Coordinates of C-alpha atoms and ligand atoms in Angstrom, one line a residue:
M1 CA 14.5 15.1 5.3
T2 CA 15.2 11.5 5.8
E3 CA 11.7 10.8 7.0
I4 CA 10.3 11.9 3.6
V5 CA 12.9 9.9 1.7
R6 CA 12.2 6.8 3.7
S7 CA 8.5 7.0 2.8
L8 CA 9.3 7.4 -0.8
L9 CA 11.8 4.4 -0.9
I10 CA 9.1 1.8 -0.3
F11 CA 10.1 -1.4 -1.9
I12 CA 8.2 -1.3 -5.2
C13 CA 8.3 -4.1 -7.5
L14 CA 6.4 -4.8 -10.7
F15 CA 3.3 -7.0 -10.4
I16 CA 2.1 -7.6 -13.9
N17 CA -1.0 -9.7 -13.6
T18 CA -3.8 -8.3 -15.5
I19 CA -6.0 -11.0 -17.0
A20 CA -6.7 -10.3 -20.7
E21 CA -10.1 -11.0 -21.9
P22 CA -10.5 -13.6 -24.5
S23 CA -11.1 -12.1 -27.9
I24 CA -14.7 -11.4 -29.0
S25 CA -15.2 -12.9 -32.4
N26 CA -18.0 -12.6 -34.9
F27 CA -19.3 -16.1 -34.3
Q28 CA -23.1 -16.8 -33.7
E29 CA -24.4 -18.0 -30.4
C30 CA -23.9 -21.8 -30.0
S31 CA -26.9 -23.9 -30.8
P32 CA -28.3 -26.2 -28.0
K33 CA -26.6 -29.2 -29.8
E34 CA -23.3 -27.5 -29.9
I35 CA -23.5 -26.6 -26.3
V36 CA -24.1 -30.1 -25.4
I37 CA -21.1 -31.2 -27.4
S38 CA -19.0 -28.5 -25.9
H39 CA -20.0 -29.3 -22.3
G40 CA -19.8 -33.0 -22.9
K41 CA -16.9 -34.0 -25.1
C42 CA -14.8 -31.0 -24.8
S43 CA -15.1 -31.0 -21.0
L44 CA -13.7 -34.5 -20.8
Y45 CA -10.4 -33.2 -22.0
V46 CA -10.6 -30.1 -19.8
N47 CA -11.0 -32.4 -16.9
E48 CA -8.1 -34.3 -17.9
L49 CA -5.9 -31.3 -17.9
I50 CA -7.2 -30.0 -14.6
F51 CA -6.6 -33.4 -13.1
L52 CA -3.0 -33.6 -14.3
S53 CA -2.4 -29.9 -13.4
E54 CA -3.6 -30.7 -9.7
E55 CA -1.7 -33.9 -9.5
Y56 CA 1.6 -32.3 -10.1
N57 CA 2.7 -28.9 -8.8
E58 CA 6.4 -28.8 -9.3
D59 CA 8.8 -31.2 -10.9
V60 CA 6.2 -32.4 -13.4
P61 CA 7.5 -35.8 -14.9
M62 CA 8.0 -35.6 -18.6
E63 CA 5.3 -38.2 -19.2
A64 CA 2.7 -36.0 -17.5
V65 CA 4.0 -33.1 -19.4
N66 CA 3.4 -34.9 -22.6
N67 CA -0.1 -36.0 -21.4
M68 CA -1.0 -32.3 -20.6
S69 CA 0.2 -31.2 -24.1
R70 CA -2.0 -34.0 -25.5
A71 CA -5.0 -32.8 -23.3
C72 CA -4.3 -29.3 -24.6
Q73 CA -4.4 -30.2 -28.1
S74 CA -7.6 -32.1 -27.8
I75 CA -9.2 -29.3 -25.9
T76 CA -8.5 -26.6 -28.5
S77 CA -9.3 -28.8 -31.5
C78 CA -12.5 -29.9 -29.7
F79 CA -13.7 -26.3 -29.0
G80 CA -12.2 -25.0 -32.2
G81 CA -14.2 -27.4 -34.2
L82 CA -17.4 -25.9 -33.1
Q83 CA -18.1 -22.7 -35.2
C84 CA -20.0 -20.8 -32.5
L85 CA -19.2 -18.0 -30.0
E86 CA -19.0 -19.7 -26.6
S87 CA -17.0 -22.5 -28.0
Q88 CA -14.5 -20.3 -29.8
K89 CA -14.1 -18.3 -26.7
N90 CA -13.3 -21.3 -24.7
K91 CA -10.8 -22.4 -27.4
E92 CA -8.9 -19.1 -26.8
L93 CA -9.2 -19.2 -23.1
Y94 CA -7.8 -22.7 -22.9
Q95 CA -5.1 -21.9 -25.5
R96 CA -3.9 -19.2 -23.2
K97 CA -4.1 -21.4 -20.1
C98 CA -2.2 -24.2 -22.0
D99 CA 0.5 -21.7 -23.3
S100 CA 1.0 -20.7 -19.7
V101 CA 1.1 -24.2 -18.4
Q102 CA 3.5 -25.4 -21.1
L103 CA 5.9 -22.5 -20.6
K104 CA 6.3 -23.5 -16.9
N105 CA 6.3 -27.2 -17.6
F106 CA 9.0 -26.9 -20.3
D107 CA 11.3 -24.6 -18.2
V108 CA 10.8 -21.9 -20.8
E109 CA 10.3 -19.2 -18.1
S110 CA 13.5 -20.0 -16.4
C111 CA 15.4 -20.2 -19.7
L112 CA 14.0 -16.8 -20.8
M113 CA 15.1 -15.4 -17.4
L114 CA 18.7 -16.4 -18.1
F115 CA 18.5 -15.2 -21.6
Y116 CA 17.3 -11.7 -20.6
E117 CA 19.9 -11.5 -18.1
E118 CA 22.4 -12.3 -20.7
I119 CA 21.1 -9.6 -23.1
Y120 CA 21.0 -7.0 -20.2
E121 CA 24.6 -7.7 -19.4
K122 CA 25.3 -7.3 -23.1
N123 CA 27.8 -10.2 -22.7
S124 CA 27.0 -12.3 -25.6
S125 CA 28.3 -11.5 -29.0
C126 CA 25.1 -12.3 -31.0
A127 CA 22.4 -11.3 -28.5
S128 CA 23.3 -7.7 -28.8
K129 CA 22.7 -7.7 -32.6
Y130 CA 19.0 -8.2 -32.3
D131 CA 16.5 -6.2 -30.6
F132 CA 15.1 -9.0 -28.4
T133 CA 13.7 -6.5 -25.9
A134 CA 11.9 -4.4 -28.6
K135 CA 9.1 -2.1 -27.6
T136 CA 6.6 -3.4 -30.2
F137 CA 5.4 -6.8 -30.9
Q138 CA 6.4 -6.5 -34.4
Q139 CA 10.0 -5.6 -33.8
K140 CA 10.2 -8.3 -31.2
R141 CA 9.0 -10.9 -33.6
E142 CA 11.5 -9.8 -36.2
A143 CA 14.2 -10.0 -33.6
F144 CA 13.2 -13.6 -32.5
T145 CA 12.8 -14.5 -36.3
S146 CA 16.2 -13.1 -37.7
G147 CA 17.9 -13.8 -34.4
K148 CA 16.5 -17.4 -34.1
S149 CA 19.7 -19.3 -34.4
C150 CA 21.4 -16.9 -31.9
F151 CA 18.6 -17.4 -29.4
L152 CA 18.5 -21.2 -30.0
D153 CA 22.2 -21.3 -29.5
F154 CA 21.7 -19.7 -26.1
V155 CA 19.0 -22.1 -25.3
K156 CA 21.2 -25.0 -26.3
N157 CA 24.1 -23.9 -24.2
N158 CA 22.1 -22.5 -21.1
C159 CA 18.7 -24.1 -20.8
S160 CA 17.3 -27.5 -19.8
E161 CA 16.6 -30.2 -22.4
R162 CA 12.9 -29.6 -21.9
A163 CA 13.2 -26.0 -22.9
Q164 CA 15.3 -27.1 -25.9
S165 CA 12.6 -29.7 -27.0
Y166 CA 9.8 -27.0 -26.6
M167 CA 11.7 -24.6 -28.7
K168 CA 12.5 -27.2 -31.4
S169 CA 8.9 -28.7 -31.6
D170 CA 7.1 -25.6 -32.6
Y171 CA 9.1 -22.4 -32.8
D172 CA 6.4 -20.6 -34.8
H173 CA 3.9 -21.2 -31.9
F174 CA 6.4 -19.8 -29.5
L175 CA 6.7 -16.7 -31.7
D176 CA 3.0 -16.3 -31.5
V177 CA 2.9 -16.8 -27.8
L178 CA 5.5 -14.1 -27.5
T179 CA 4.3 -11.6 -29.9
V180 CA 0.6 -11.9 -30.9
P181 CA -1.5 -9.8 -28.5
S182 CA -5.2 -10.7 -27.7
E183 CA -7.7 -9.3 -30.2
N184 CA -8.2 -6.1 -28.1
G185 CA -4.5 -5.3 -28.4
M186 CA -3.8 -6.1 -24.7
C187 CA -1.1 -8.4 -23.7
T188 CA -2.0 -11.9 -22.8
P189 CA -1.3 -13.2 -19.3
V190 CA 1.7 -15.0 -20.7
Q191 CA 3.1 -12.0 -22.4
N192 CA 2.7 -10.1 -19.1
T193 CA 4.6 -12.8 -17.3
I194 CA 7.3 -12.8 -19.9
T195 CA 7.6 -9.0 -19.8
K196 CA 8.0 -9.3 -16.0
I197 CA 10.8 -11.8 -16.6
Q198 CA 12.3 -9.4 -19.0
C199 CA 12.4 -6.6 -16.6
V200 CA 13.8 -8.4 -13.7
P201 CA 17.4 -7.3 -14.4
V202 CA 16.3 -3.7 -14.9
E203 CA 14.2 -3.8 -11.7
R204 CA 17.3 -5.2 -9.9
K205 CA 19.4 -2.4 -11.1
V206 CA 16.9 0.2 -10.0
L207 CA 16.5 -1.3 -6.6
I208 CA 20.3 -1.2 -6.1
K209 CA 20.4 2.3 -7.1
M210 CA 17.5 3.1 -4.7
L211 CA 19.3 1.2 -1.8
G212 CA 22.5 3.1 -2.6
F213 CA 20.6 6.3 -2.6
S214 CA 18.8 5.7 0.7
S215 CA 21.9 4.5 2.5
S216 CA 24.1 7.3 1.4
L217 CA 21.7 10.2 1.0
D218 CA 24.6 12.0 -0.5
K219 CA 23.5 15.5 -1.3
D220 CA 26.3 16.0 -3.8
T221 CA 25.9 13.0 -6.0
D222 CA 23.6 13.4 -9.0
Q223 CA 21.4 10.4 -8.9
H224 CA 19.6 10.6 -12.2
L225 CA 16.9 8.5 -10.8
T226 CA 14.5 9.8 -13.4
A227 CA 16.6 8.5 -16.2
T228 CA 16.7 5.1 -14.5
C229 CA 12.9 5.3 -14.3
Q230 CA 12.8 5.7 -18.0
E231 CA 14.5 2.3 -18.4
I232 CA 11.7 0.6 -16.6
V233 CA 9.1 2.5 -18.6
D234 CA 10.8 1.3 -21.7
C235 CA 11.3 -2.2 -20.5
I236 CA 7.7 -3.0 -19.9
Q237 CA 6.7 -2.0 -23.4
P238 CA 4.6 -3.2 -25.2
C239 CA 2.8 -4.6 -22.1
S240 CA 2.9 -1.2 -20.3
S241 CA -0.8 -0.7 -19.6
V242 CA -0.8 -3.3 -16.9
E243 CA 1.5 -1.6 -14.6
S244 CA 1.3 2.1 -15.6
E245 CA 0.0 3.2 -12.3
G246 CA 2.7 1.7 -10.2
I247 CA 5.4 2.9 -12.6
N248 CA 4.0 6.4 -12.7
K249 CA 4.2 6.5 -8.9
L250 CA 7.6 5.1 -8.8
C251 CA 8.8 7.6 -11.5
G252 CA 7.2 10.4 -9.8
N253 CA 9.0 9.5 -6.5
F254 CA 12.2 9.5 -8.6
E255 CA 11.5 13.0 -10.0
L256 CA 11.1 14.3 -6.5
L257 CA 14.3 12.7 -5.3
D258 CA 16.1 14.2 -8.3
D259 CA 14.9 17.7 -7.5
K260 CA 18.0 18.5 -5.5
E261 CA 16.9 22.0 -4.4
F262 CA 13.7 20.8 -3.0
M263 CA 15.1 17.9 -1.2
D264 CA 18.0 20.0 0.2
C265 CA 15.5 22.5 1.4
A266 CA 13.4 19.8 3.1
D267 CA 16.7 18.6 4.7
K268 CA 17.5 21.9 5.9
I269 CA 14.3 22.4 7.5
E270 CA 14.6 19.1 9.2
T271 CA 18.0 20.0 10.6
I272 CA 16.7 23.3 11.9
H273 CA 13.8 21.5 13.5
N274 CA 16.1 19.0 15.2
E275 CA 18.7 21.6 16.3
N276 CA 16.4 24.3 17.4
K277 CA 12.6 23.7 17.4
E278 CA 12.0 27.4 18.5
K279 CA 13.4 28.7 15.4
L280 CA 10.5 27.5 13.3
S281 CA 7.9 28.8 15.8
G282 CA 8.2 32.2 14.2
Y283 CA 6.0 30.8 11.5
K284 CA 2.5 31.1 12.6
C285 CA 1.3 28.0 10.9
M286 CA 3.9 26.1 12.8
S287 CA 2.1 26.6 16.2
G288 CA 0.6 23.2 17.1
L289 CA 2.8 21.4 14.5
D290 CA 5.2 19.5 16.6
S291 CA 7.1 17.4 14.1
I292 CA 8.3 17.4 10.7
K293 CA 5.9 14.6 9.8
T294 CA 3.0 16.8 10.7
L295 CA 4.5 19.5 8.6
T296 CA 4.4 17.2 5.6
K297 CA 0.8 17.0 6.0
N298 CA 0.2 20.7 5.8
R299 CA 0.7 22.0 2.4
D300 CA 0.5 25.7 2.9
C301 CA 2.6 25.7 6.0
M302 CA 5.2 23.6 4.3
K303 CA 5.3 26.1 1.5
E304 CA 5.6 29.1 3.8
V305 CA 8.4 27.5 5.8
M306 CA 10.2 26.6 2.6
K307 CA 9.8 30.2 1.2
G308 CA 11.3 31.5 4.5
E309 CA 14.2 29.2 4.9
C310 CA 15.3 28.5 1.4
D311 CA 16.2 29.8 -2.1
E312 CA 13.3 30.4 -4.5
S313 CA 14.6 27.7 -6.7
A314 CA 13.5 25.1 -4.1
L315 CA 9.9 26.0 -4.8
K316 CA 9.9 25.8 -8.6
N317 CA 8.2 22.3 -8.7
F318 CA 6.4 22.7 -5.5
D319 CA 2.9 21.8 -6.6
R320 CA 4.1 18.8 -8.4
N321 CA 6.4 17.7 -5.5
W322 CA 3.8 18.2 -3.1
K323 CA 1.4 15.9 -4.9
I324 CA 4.0 13.2 -5.2
L325 CA 4.7 13.5 -1.5
D326 CA 1.0 13.5 -0.5
D327 CA 0.5 10.4 -2.7
A328 CA 3.5 8.7 -1.1
L329 CA 2.6 9.6 2.5
S330 CA -1.1 8.9 2.3
H331 CA -0.9 5.1 1.6
Ligands
NAG401 C1 0.0 -40.5 -19.6 O1 -1.1 -41.0 -20.5 C2 -1.1 -42.4 -20.7 C3 -2.1 -42.9 -21.7 O2 -3.3 -42.2 -21.4 C4 -1.4 -43.2 -19.4 O3 -1.2 -44.5 -19.4 C5 -0.3 -42.6 -18.3 O4 -0.6 -43.3 -17.0 C6 -0.2 -41.1 -18.2 N1 0.8 -40.7 -17.4 C7 0.8 -39.8 -16.5 C8 1.9 -39.5 -15.7 O5 -0.3 -39.2 -16.2
NAG402 C1 31.1 -11.3 -19.2 O1 31.3 -12.6 -19.3 C2 32.6 -12.9 -18.7 C3 32.8 -14.4 -18.8 O2 32.4 -14.9 -19.9 C4 32.6 -12.5 -17.2 O3 34.0 -12.7 -16.7 C5 32.3 -11.0 -17.2 O4 32.2 -10.7 -15.8 C6 31.0 -10.7 -17.8 N1 30.8 -9.3 -17.9 C7 29.7 -8.8 -17.3 C8 29.5 -7.2 -17.5 O5 28.7 -9.4 -16.8
NAG403 C1 25.1 -19.5 -22.7 O1 24.9 -19.3 -24.1 C2 26.0 -18.5 -24.6 C3 25.6 -18.3 -26.1 O2 25.4 -19.5 -26.7 C4 27.4 -19.1 -24.5 O3 28.3 -18.2 -25.0 C5 27.5 -19.1 -23.0 O4 28.8 -19.8 -22.7 C6 26.5 -20.0 -22.3 N1 26.7 -20.0 -20.9 C7 26.8 -21.1 -20.2 C8 26.9 -21.0 -18.7 O5 26.9 -22.3 -20.7

């Protein structure tokens, strides 16, 4: 049933963009004096950062990058110096913003993209020795710690000078950015971005598989799309919570497409319908339903026709499959 398949093969990509809350610490409310300082002095540095970020969108000159780094340092030490709640929250908030700005400015994102591609292709001798795509923060930290020289070798050979200088200047901070979640255990925005980058090669493979599937629609090849889906589920760890709904939907679609008996039966009904409409009119529920598309909107009728036309095995996952179909067709 190509119409069904087509609705399932909607281009789905991972958008990981949940904003993590700054951590809630045990600090007291800020006093009026502290608020004045924080809104006065610290805001000056914030303004500087905002000004610089707005001045340059792409190709930020190195001098401005350095000025932004300086502004970031001033911001976090200014807010961090005030031992009260609002100020500490601001410190974390701006630390995250600065981490994100710096990863872009120092070409770290593009460097990591190359690195993960290399790992995924398993083409470098040392990258395969460490679990750089580990599913927990702790394992990832271990990989980037014991595999530091392997990673830095790659950076040296494949990434821009900026990326190299970022890694050289404060590798420990880079480790924190990569592997310390926010206080509530959620991934930070930067970690979500990096996770997304890490999964690009996996996603690409899945899309190619899906395209191959939709163009051939070969009944006799075993697609194992469900197994492919597991690769995505694994890849987005430990930042999985951000995209679980989309992933579940995608994987559900794959489970359906992998149910050969069900899909073959749906196919068969479509063929019968195309070749001889009258043949299906024997089913009472089909009167008034003129197309396969409307059949896919009527659960009981679909079940009845499938029962009549196909082997029992086609119905073994009917309820699950119907739910997946219904979800896919109703958006
Ligand atoms: C960087 O900061 C210095 C010193 O404050 C200033 O003179 C210079 O113009 C700034 N450069 C850029 C590109 O913002
Ligand atoms: C591995 O790298 C070599 C060149 O270094 C390249 O020719 C080959 O295609 C790569 N293999 C894969 C699987 O990407
Ligand atoms: C990237 O880095 C790896 C590991 O250091 C190296 O083997 C490879 O040649 C580099 N690739 C390029 C295009 O320089």
